[in-house]
Coordinates of C-alpha atoms and ligand atoms in Angstrom, one line a residue:
M1 CA 0.0 0.0 0.0
K2 CA 2.9 2.3 0.6
A3 CA 4.3 2.2 -2.9
D4 CA 1.7 4.3 -4.6
H5 CA -1.6 5.6 -3.4
G6 CA -2.0 7.4 -6.7
H7 CA -2.2 10.8 -5.0
R8 CA -0.4 13.7 -6.5
P9 CA -0.7 16.6 -4.0
D10 CA 0.9 19.1 -6.4
D11 CA -1.9 18.6 -8.9
D12 CA -4.6 19.4 -6.4
P13 CA -6.6 22.5 -7.1
H14 CA -7.5 22.8 -3.4
R15 CA -4.0 23.0 -2.2
P16 CA -4.2 26.3 -0.3
Q17 CA -0.5 27.3 -0.4
A18 CA 2.3 26.3 -2.7
H19 CA 5.5 24.9 -1.2
G20 CA 7.6 27.6 0.4
P21 CA 7.7 29.7 3.5
F22 CA 4.4 30.7 5.1
P23 CA 3.8 34.4 4.8
G24 CA 4.9 36.0 8.0
D25 CA 5.9 32.7 9.5
A26 CA 9.2 33.2 11.3
T27 CA 9.7 29.5 11.6
G28 CA 8.8 28.6 8.0
R29 CA 7.9 25.1 6.9
G30 CA 9.9 22.0 6.4
P31 CA 11.6 21.7 3.1
A32 CA 9.5 20.3 0.3
E33 CA 6.8 19.3 2.7
G34 CA 3.2 20.0 2.1
H35 CA 0.5 19.0 4.6
H36 CA -1.3 17.1 1.9
S37 CA -4.0 19.6 2.5
G38 CA -5.7 19.1 -0.7
H39 CA -5.1 15.6 -1.8
G40 CA -8.5 14.8 -0.5
P41 CA -10.8 12.2 -2.0
G42 CA -12.1 12.7 -5.4
H43 CA -10.2 15.9 -6.2
G44 CA -8.8 15.5 -9.7
P45 CA -8.5 12.5 -11.9
S46 CA -5.9 10.9 -9.7
G47 CA -8.2 11.0 -6.7
G48 CA -7.9 7.4 -5.7
G49 CA -10.1 4.4 -5.3
P50 CA -13.7 4.1 -4.3
A51 CA -13.1 4.8 -0.6
H52 CA -11.8 8.2 -1.6
S53 CA -14.5 9.3 -3.8
E54 CA -16.5 12.6 -3.4
D55 CA -18.9 10.4 -1.4
A56 CA -16.1 9.6 1.1
H57 CA -15.4 13.2 1.5
H58 CA -19.0 14.1 2.1
R59 CA -19.3 11.2 4.6
A60 CA -16.3 12.7 6.5
T61 CA -17.3 14.2 9.8
P62 CA -16.3 17.8 10.7
W63 CA -13.5 17.8 13.3
P64 CA -15.4 19.1 16.3
Q65 CA -18.3 16.6 15.7
A66 CA -15.8 13.7 15.3
R67 CA -14.5 14.4 18.9
E68 CA -18.1 14.6 20.2
R69 CA -19.0 11.3 18.5
A70 CA -16.0 9.6 20.1
E71 CA -17.1 10.9 23.5
R72 CA -20.7 9.8 22.9
A73 CA -19.6 6.3 21.7
A74 CA -17.9 5.8 25.0
R75 CA -20.9 7.1 27.0
A76 CA -23.1 4.6 25.1
V77 CA -21.1 1.6 26.4
P78 CA -23.5 0.0 28.9
A79 CA -22.9 0.5 32.6
P80 CA -21.1 -2.2 34.6
G81 CA -24.4 -3.4 36.1
A82 CA -25.3 -4.6 32.7
G83 CA -22.2 -6.7 32.6
T84 CA -20.3 -4.8 30.0
R85 CA -18.4 -1.7 31.1
R86 CA -15.7 -2.7 33.6
A87 CA -16.7 -2.4 37.2
P88 CA -14.8 -0.1 39.6
V89 CA -11.8 -1.7 41.2
S90 CA -10.3 -1.2 44.7
L91 CA -6.5 -0.5 44.4
P92 CA -3.8 0.4 46.9
L93 CA -3.2 4.1 47.1
D94 CA -0.1 4.2 44.9
A95 CA -1.7 2.2 42.1
A96 CA -4.7 4.6 42.0
L97 CA -2.7 7.6 40.9
G98 CA -4.0 9.1 37.7
L99 CA -7.3 7.2 37.9
V100 CA -10.7 8.6 38.7
L101 CA -12.6 8.0 41.9
A102 CA -15.6 5.7 41.3
E103 CA -17.3 6.8 44.5
P104 CA -17.1 9.9 46.7
L105 CA -14.1 10.1 49.1
A106 CA -15.8 10.3 52.5
A107 CA -13.6 10.9 55.6
L108 CA -13.2 7.7 57.7
T109 CA -12.4 9.9 60.7
D110 CA -12.6 13.4 62.0
L111 CA -9.6 15.5 60.8
P112 CA -7.7 16.3 62.9
S113 CA -8.8 13.2 64.9
F114 CA -8.0 14.9 68.2
D115 CA -7.4 18.4 69.5
A116 CA -3.8 19.1 68.5
S117 CA -1.2 21.8 69.0
A118 CA -0.5 23.9 65.9
M119 CA 2.9 25.1 67.2
D120 CA 5.9 24.1 69.3
G121 CA 5.7 25.7 72.7
W122 CA 3.6 25.2 75.8
A123 CA 0.0 24.1 76.4
V124 CA -1.3 26.5 79.0
A125 CA -4.3 26.6 81.3
G126 CA -5.7 29.9 82.3
P127 CA -3.8 33.2 82.3
G128 CA -0.1 33.3 82.9
P129 CA 2.4 33.1 84.5
W130 CA 2.3 29.3 84.7
D131 CA 4.1 26.5 86.5
V132 CA 5.8 24.3 84.0
R133 CA 5.4 20.6 84.3
D134 CA 8.6 18.5 84.1
E135 CA 7.4 16.2 81.4
G136 CA 6.5 17.4 77.9
A137 CA 4.0 16.2 75.3
L138 CA 5.4 15.0 72.0
A139 CA 3.5 14.3 68.7
G140 CA 2.4 10.6 68.4
R141 CA 2.2 10.0 72.1
A142 CA -0.9 8.8 74.0
R143 CA -3.2 11.2 75.9
P144 CA -1.3 13.5 78.3
E145 CA -2.5 14.2 81.8
P146 CA -5.1 17.1 82.1
L147 CA -3.7 20.5 83.0
T148 CA -4.9 22.4 86.1
D149 CA -5.4 26.2 86.0
G150 CA -2.0 28.0 86.1
E151 CA -0.1 25.0 84.8
A152 CA 1.8 24.6 81.5
V153 CA 3.4 21.7 79.7
R154 CA 6.0 21.7 76.9
I155 CA 4.2 20.6 73.7
A156 CA 5.3 19.8 70.1
T157 CA 3.4 20.7 66.9
G158 CA 0.9 18.0 66.2
A159 CA 0.8 16.6 69.7
R160 CA -2.4 16.0 71.6
I161 CA -3.6 18.9 73.7
P162 CA -4.0 17.9 77.4
Q163 CA -7.6 18.3 78.6
D164 CA -8.4 21.7 80.0
T165 CA -5.8 23.5 77.9
T166 CA -6.9 27.0 77.1
A167 CA -4.2 27.9 74.5
V168 CA -0.8 27.1 73.1
L169 CA 1.9 29.6 73.7
R170 CA 4.6 29.5 71.0
S171 CA 8.1 28.9 72.2
E172 CA 9.3 32.3 70.8
H173 CA 6.5 34.0 72.8
G174 CA 7.3 32.6 76.3
R175 CA 10.1 33.2 78.8
I176 CA 11.0 31.1 81.8
D177 CA 12.2 33.0 84.9
D178 CA 14.8 31.8 87.3
K179 CA 12.1 30.2 89.5
G180 CA 11.0 28.1 86.5
R181 CA 7.8 30.0 85.9
L182 CA 6.6 30.7 82.3
H183 CA 5.7 34.2 81.4
P184 CA 3.9 35.2 78.1
A185 CA 5.8 37.8 76.0
R186 CA 2.4 38.9 74.5
E187 CA -1.2 38.3 75.2
V188 CA -2.5 34.7 74.4
G189 CA -6.0 34.5 73.0
H190 CA -8.3 31.7 74.2
G191 CA -7.9 28.7 71.9
Q192 CA -4.9 30.2 70.2
D193 CA -2.8 27.8 68.1
I194 CA -5.0 24.8 69.0
R195 CA -6.3 22.8 66.0
P196 CA -9.6 21.5 67.3
R197 CA -10.7 18.0 66.4
G198 CA -12.8 18.0 63.2
Q199 CA -11.6 21.4 62.1
E200 CA -11.0 20.1 58.5
C201 CA -13.8 17.6 58.4
R202 CA -16.0 15.3 60.4
G203 CA -16.1 11.5 59.9
G204 CA -18.4 10.7 57.0
E205 CA -18.1 14.1 55.4
H206 CA -17.6 14.0 51.6
L207 CA -14.1 15.4 50.8
L208 CA -14.2 14.8 47.1
P209 CA -16.9 13.8 44.6
A210 CA -17.0 10.6 42.5
G211 CA -15.2 11.5 39.3
A212 CA -12.3 13.4 40.9
L213 CA -8.9 12.7 39.5
V214 CA -6.6 10.9 41.9
T215 CA -3.6 13.3 42.0
P216 CA -0.6 13.1 44.5
A217 CA -2.5 15.5 46.7
V218 CA -5.6 13.3 46.7
L219 CA -3.4 10.3 47.7
G220 CA -2.2 12.4 50.7
L221 CA -5.7 13.4 51.6
A222 CA -7.0 9.9 51.4
A223 CA -4.2 8.6 53.6
A224 CA -4.8 11.3 56.1
A225 CA -8.5 10.5 56.1
G226 CA -7.7 6.8 56.9
Y227 CA -7.7 5.1 53.5
D228 CA -5.4 2.2 52.5
T229 CA -7.2 1.6 49.2
L230 CA -9.3 3.6 46.8
T231 CA -12.2 2.6 44.6
V232 CA -11.5 3.8 41.1
V233 CA -12.6 3.5 37.5
P234 CA -10.2 1.0 35.9
R235 CA -8.0 2.1 33.0
P236 CA -9.5 1.2 29.6
R237 CA -7.6 -1.6 28.0
V238 CA -6.1 -1.0 24.6
D239 CA -4.7 -3.4 22.0
V240 CA -2.5 -1.8 19.4
L241 CA -2.2 -3.4 16.0
V242 CA 0.5 -2.0 13.7
L243 CA -0.1 -2.8 10.1
G244 CA 2.3 -2.6 7.2
D245 CA 4.8 -5.1 5.6
E246 CA 7.2 -2.3 5.0
L247 CA 8.0 -1.7 8.6
L248 CA 11.3 -2.6 10.3
A249 CA 11.5 -3.0 14.1
E250 CA 15.2 -2.1 14.3
G251 CA 18.2 -0.7 12.4
L252 CA 18.4 1.7 9.5
P253 CA 15.6 2.1 6.9
Q254 CA 16.7 0.2 3.8
D255 CA 15.6 -1.4 0.5
G256 CA 12.4 0.7 0.5
R257 CA 11.5 -0.4 4.0
I258 CA 11.2 2.1 6.8
R259 CA 11.3 2.0 10.6
D260 CA 8.0 1.5 12.5
A261 CA 7.6 4.9 14.3
L262 CA 4.2 4.1 15.7
G263 CA 5.0 0.9 17.6
P264 CA 7.3 2.8 19.9
M265 CA 5.2 6.0 20.0
L266 CA 1.6 4.9 20.6
P267 CA 1.8 2.7 23.7
P268 CA 3.3 5.4 26.0
W269 CA 1.1 8.0 24.4
L270 CA -2.0 5.9 25.1
R271 CA -0.8 5.3 28.7
A272 CA -0.4 9.1 29.0
L273 CA -4.1 9.3 27.9
G274 CA -5.0 7.0 30.8
A275 CA -5.1 3.6 29.0
E276 CA -3.6 0.2 30.0
V277 CA -1.9 -1.1 26.9
T278 CA -2.6 -4.8 26.8
T279 CA -1.1 -5.8 23.5
V280 CA 1.2 -4.3 20.8
R281 CA 1.4 -6.4 17.7
R282 CA 2.9 -5.8 14.3
I283 CA 0.8 -7.8 11.9
G284 CA 2.0 -6.7 8.5
D285 CA -0.5 -6.4 5.6
D286 CA -2.2 -9.7 6.3
A287 CA -6.0 -9.4 6.2
N288 CA -6.5 -12.7 8.0
A289 CA -4.1 -11.9 10.7
L290 CA -5.9 -8.6 11.2
H291 CA -9.2 -10.3 11.4
R292 CA -8.0 -12.9 13.9
A293 CA -6.3 -10.2 16.1
V294 CA -9.5 -8.2 16.2
S295 CA -11.8 -11.1 16.8
R296 CA -9.6 -12.3 19.7
S297 CA -9.2 -8.9 21.3
E298 CA -10.8 -8.4 24.7
A299 CA -9.7 -4.8 24.9
D300 CA -12.1 -1.9 25.4
L301 CA -10.4 -0.2 22.4
I302 CA -8.5 -1.6 19.5
V303 CA -6.2 0.9 17.8
T304 CA -4.9 0.0 14.3
T305 CA -2.3 2.0 12.4
G306 CA -2.2 2.2 8.6
G307 CA -4.4 0.5 6.2
T308 CA -7.2 3.1 6.4
A309 CA -7.0 4.4 2.9
A310 CA -8.0 2.7 -0.4
G311 CA -4.8 1.0 -1.5
P312 CA -4.7 -2.6 -2.5
V313 CA -3.6 -3.8 1.0
D314 CA -5.6 -1.3 3.0
H315 CA -7.5 -3.9 5.0
V316 CA -9.2 -2.0 7.8
H317 CA -12.4 -1.1 6.0
P318 CA -12.9 -4.6 4.5
M319 CA -12.2 -6.2 7.9
L320 CA -14.8 -3.9 9.6
R321 CA -17.3 -4.8 6.9
R322 CA -16.6 -8.5 7.4
F323 CA -17.3 -8.0 11.1
G324 CA -20.5 -6.1 10.5
A325 CA -19.0 -3.4 12.7
E326 CA -20.8 -0.1 12.9
L327 CA -18.8 2.8 11.4
L328 CA -19.4 5.8 13.7
V329 CA -16.8 8.0 12.1
D330 CA -15.5 7.3 8.6
G331 CA -13.1 10.0 7.7
V332 CA -12.8 13.4 9.4
K333 CA -12.4 16.8 7.9
V334 CA -9.0 17.4 9.4
R335 CA -5.5 17.5 8.0
P336 CA -3.4 15.5 8.6
G337 CA -5.3 12.4 9.3
H338 CA -8.5 12.6 7.3
P339 CA -8.9 8.9 6.7
M340 CA -9.1 8.2 10.4
L341 CA -12.1 6.2 11.5
L342 CA -14.0 5.0 14.6
A343 CA -16.1 1.8 14.6
R344 CA -18.1 -0.1 17.2
T345 CA -17.0 -3.7 16.9
R346 CA -19.0 -5.0 19.9
K347 CA -21.4 -3.3 22.3
D348 CA -18.5 -2.8 24.7
Q349 CA -15.6 -2.5 22.2
H350 CA -14.5 0.2 19.8
L351 CA -11.8 0.4 17.1
V352 CA -10.0 3.5 16.2
G353 CA -8.2 3.2 12.8
L354 CA -5.3 5.6 12.7
P355 CA -3.8 6.5 9.3
G356 CA -0.3 5.2 8.7
N357 CA 1.4 8.6 8.2
P358 CA 2.8 9.3 11.6
L359 CA 1.6 12.8 12.2
A360 CA -1.8 11.8 10.8
A361 CA -1.8 9.0 13.4
V362 CA -1.1 11.6 16.1
S363 CA -4.1 13.6 14.8
G364 CA -6.3 10.5 15.0
L365 CA -5.1 9.8 18.5
L366 CA -6.1 13.3 19.7
T367 CA -9.2 13.5 17.6
L368 CA -10.8 10.1 18.3
A369 CA -8.8 8.0 20.9
E370 CA -8.4 10.9 23.4
P371 CA -12.1 11.7 23.9
L372 CA -13.1 8.0 23.8
L373 CA -10.5 6.9 26.4
R374 CA -11.1 10.0 28.6
T375 CA -14.8 9.2 28.7
L376 CA -14.3 5.5 29.3
A377 CA -12.0 6.4 32.2
A378 CA -14.7 8.9 33.5
R379 CA -12.2 11.8 33.3
S380 CA -13.4 15.3 32.6
A381 CA -12.4 17.2 29.4
P382 CA -9.6 19.6 29.8
E383 CA -10.7 23.2 29.9
P384 CA -10.4 24.5 26.3
Y385 CA -7.9 27.3 25.9
A386 CA -6.6 29.4 23.1
L387 CA -3.6 31.6 22.5
P388 CA -2.7 34.0 19.7
L389 CA -0.6 32.5 16.9
Q390 CA 2.8 34.2 16.5
S391 CA 2.6 33.8 12.7
T392 CA 0.0 33.2 10.0
V393 CA -0.9 29.5 9.4
P394 CA -2.5 28.8 6.0
G395 CA -5.5 26.6 6.3
H396 CA -7.2 24.0 4.2
P397 CA -10.2 25.4 2.4
Y398 CA -12.7 23.0 4.0
D399 CA -10.9 21.1 6.7
T400 CA -9.5 21.9 10.1
R401 CA -5.7 21.6 10.4
L402 CA -3.8 20.5 13.5
V403 CA -0.4 22.1 13.6
P404 CA 2.4 21.5 16.1
V405 CA 3.3 24.6 18.1
V406 CA 5.6 25.6 21.0
L407 CA 4.2 27.9 23.7
R408 CA 6.3 31.0 24.2
G409 CA 5.0 33.4 26.7
D410 CA 1.4 34.2 25.7
H411 CA 1.9 33.1 22.1
A412 CA 1.8 29.8 20.2
V413 CA 4.6 29.5 17.7
P414 CA 3.8 27.3 14.7
L415 CA 6.6 24.8 13.9
R416 CA 8.0 23.7 10.6
Y417 CA 8.2 20.0 9.6
N418 CA 4.4 19.6 10.1
G419 CA 3.8 17.4 7.1
P420 CA 1.7 14.2 7.6
A421 CA 4.7 11.9 7.3
M422 CA 6.8 13.9 9.7
L423 CA 7.3 13.7 13.4
R424 CA 10.1 16.3 13.7
G425 CA 7.7 19.2 14.4
V426 CA 5.5 17.4 16.9
A427 CA 8.5 16.0 18.7
A428 CA 9.6 19.5 19.5
S429 CA 6.2 20.8 20.3
D430 CA 4.1 21.5 23.4
A431 CA 0.7 21.4 21.8
L432 CA -1.2 21.2 18.5
A433 CA -3.0 24.3 17.4
V434 CA -6.4 23.9 15.9
V435 CA -6.5 25.9 12.7
P436 CA -10.0 26.4 11.3
P437 CA -10.8 25.9 7.6
G438 CA -9.4 28.9 5.7
G439 CA -6.4 29.4 8.1
A440 CA -5.5 31.7 10.9
R441 CA -3.6 35.0 10.7
A442 CA -0.8 36.1 13.0
G443 CA -2.3 37.3 16.3
Q444 CA -5.5 35.3 15.8
E445 CA -6.4 33.0 18.7
A446 CA -6.2 29.3 18.1
E447 CA -7.5 26.6 20.3
L448 CA -4.7 24.4 21.7
L449 CA -4.6 20.7 22.4
D450 CA -1.9 20.1 25.0
L451 CA 0.3 17.1 24.6
P452 CA -0.2 15.0 27.7
W453 CA 3.3 15.4 29.0
A454 CA 3.8 19.1 28.2
A455 CA 2.5 20.3 31.5
A456 CA 2.9 17.3 33.8
G457 CA 6.3 15.9 32.9
I458 CA 7.0 12.4 31.7
G459 CA 7.3 10.8 35.2
V460 CA 3.9 12.1 36.3
C461 CA 1.7 11.3 33.3
F462 CA 3.2 7.9 32.4
T463 CA 2.6 6.3 35.8
Ligands
LIG501 N1 -5.8 7.7 -3.2 C1 -5.6 8.2 -2.0 N2 -4.6 7.8 -1.3 C2 -4.4 8.3 -0.1 C3 -5.2 9.2 0.4 C4 -6.3 9.6 -0.3 O1 -7.2 10.4 0.1 N3 -6.5 9.0 -1.5 N4 -5.0 9.7 1.7 C5 -3.6 9.7 2.1 C6 -3.5 10.0 3.4 S1 -4.0 11.6 3.8 C7 -3.0 9.2 4.3 S2 -2.8 9.7 5.9 C8 -2.7 7.8 4.0 C9 -3.4 6.9 5.0 O2 -3.1 5.7 4.6 P1 -3.2 4.4 5.4 O3 -3.8 4.6 6.7 O4 -3.8 3.4 4.6 O5 -1.7 4.1 5.8 P2 -0.6 3.3 4.9 O6 -0.9 3.4 3.5 O7 -0.5 2.0 5.6 O8 0.6 4.2 5.3 C10 0.7 5.5 4.9 C11 2.2 6.0 5.1 O9 2.5 5.8 6.4 C12 3.6 5.0 6.6 N5 3.5 4.2 7.8 C13 2.5 3.3 8.0 N6 2.7 2.7 9.2 C14 3.8 3.3 9.7 C15 4.4 3.1 11.0 N7 4.0 2.3 11.9 N8 5.6 3.9 11.2 C16 6.0 4.7 10.2 N9 5.4 5.0 9.1 C17 4.3 4.2 8.8 C18 3.6 4.1 5.3 O10 4.8 3.5 5.1 C19 3.1 5.1 4.3 O11 4.2 5.9 3.9 O12 -3.1 7.5 2.8 C20 -2.9 8.4 1.8 N10 -3.3 7.9 0.6
MOO502 O1 -2.8 14.1 5.2 MO1 -3.2 12.4 5.6 O2 -4.7 13.2 6.1 O3 -1.6 12.4 6.0 O4 -3.4 12.0 7.1

């Protein structure tokens, strides 16, 4: 399929910009690289096979709707009670990081669970000066003896307050005279520097709602509130099937064969999107192997790469037909990545077909796999945000473009090397800018899709 798709981008009348630098684009564009913006189905005599006819283009879903459909598809998976969607699981705290609470986090105790000192100093009873007891109260010790009026006892931050304490005097605010009596350097208010039991919450109180993301702070709160395990929505399971006979797993590209870029890229990216990657298989251009792999898969989502177009060995559409799968999205009005697709293979299983061109595959990942996985994992959508573009980005006449950008101050700087077969731009980028049909001028705001590691760092988002 890779030898010749029969497309000739340069012939395309809808190509919005010739090769060459973007007007006003400081970063320019990669050498001799188009974004295939116009080699859409049915344009010109070399427009491709039947799957790429005018019809195919009309069938294609506008980009925003494609994302909504992917979300809706996940919402339509029947709830766990019906025996399909995976039931919530109880996991030790550290294993729950990055997942979503399946039930509200209710405090298992009052917090603090006893009246405690907020400062190092003395617990005092009544107005000073006070007689100081010999023995002090340290954090973590059992209940200290009650104080009597006019008495003080050394106390550490976090230690239990003796009964009848009226305040804590900070160590820097007290002075002991030569007779061993404690004098306040300033007035001490009633209850000062005492953290009363239940100040943060009462036992049973809801601290966080179901649906909250388990962050490191949530793990801390859960531990403080008495939890050893958390009940969370399990990660959706994803099987990745990499198609293409031309792909090499190692060494230098040679003899017309190229390195598989998606096998190494997709599993960690999918994990960053909250998935558990259960299988990664390279299955060449073998229609039967593809059929077998799909029929055996028990994953919530199957992701295939390549084979979405209409070449002689593009097996994804025929395989889906053979399965009687329901095509929910068959092509999207987005560049790169327009042949991407979403199908329902079973009532509790979906398939996202990513195009083989690597940046087109990224586009499909963010357009279809991200909303689907996010919704299956019960995570909320990131707040949409936009920044002005530092330079003009030409658009496709009808389709949305996704363009790698770096974020510099309050601007998004479009990157070169953004062609569908290139990863050089996206590898250096922080986000993809959503460029509407017709393009965007310098200074115009563009919606941004953050790459999952851009804000959080690799260590955080890949756990
Ligand atoms: N007649 C037409 N041909 C094509 C059209 C079209 O509209 N009409 N669309 C083009 C577009 S756009 C894309 S994108 C590709 C999508 O094709 P497939 O999904 O069938 O992908 P392949 O043909 O298998 O591969 C395309 C390209 O990507 C390379 N590739 C594939 N897998 C990998 C991988 N794992 N790592 C690195 N590179 C990979 C492959 O060698 C090809 O060069 O179709 C166009 N054709
Ligand atoms: O331009 Mo294709 O849409 O590379 O994905």
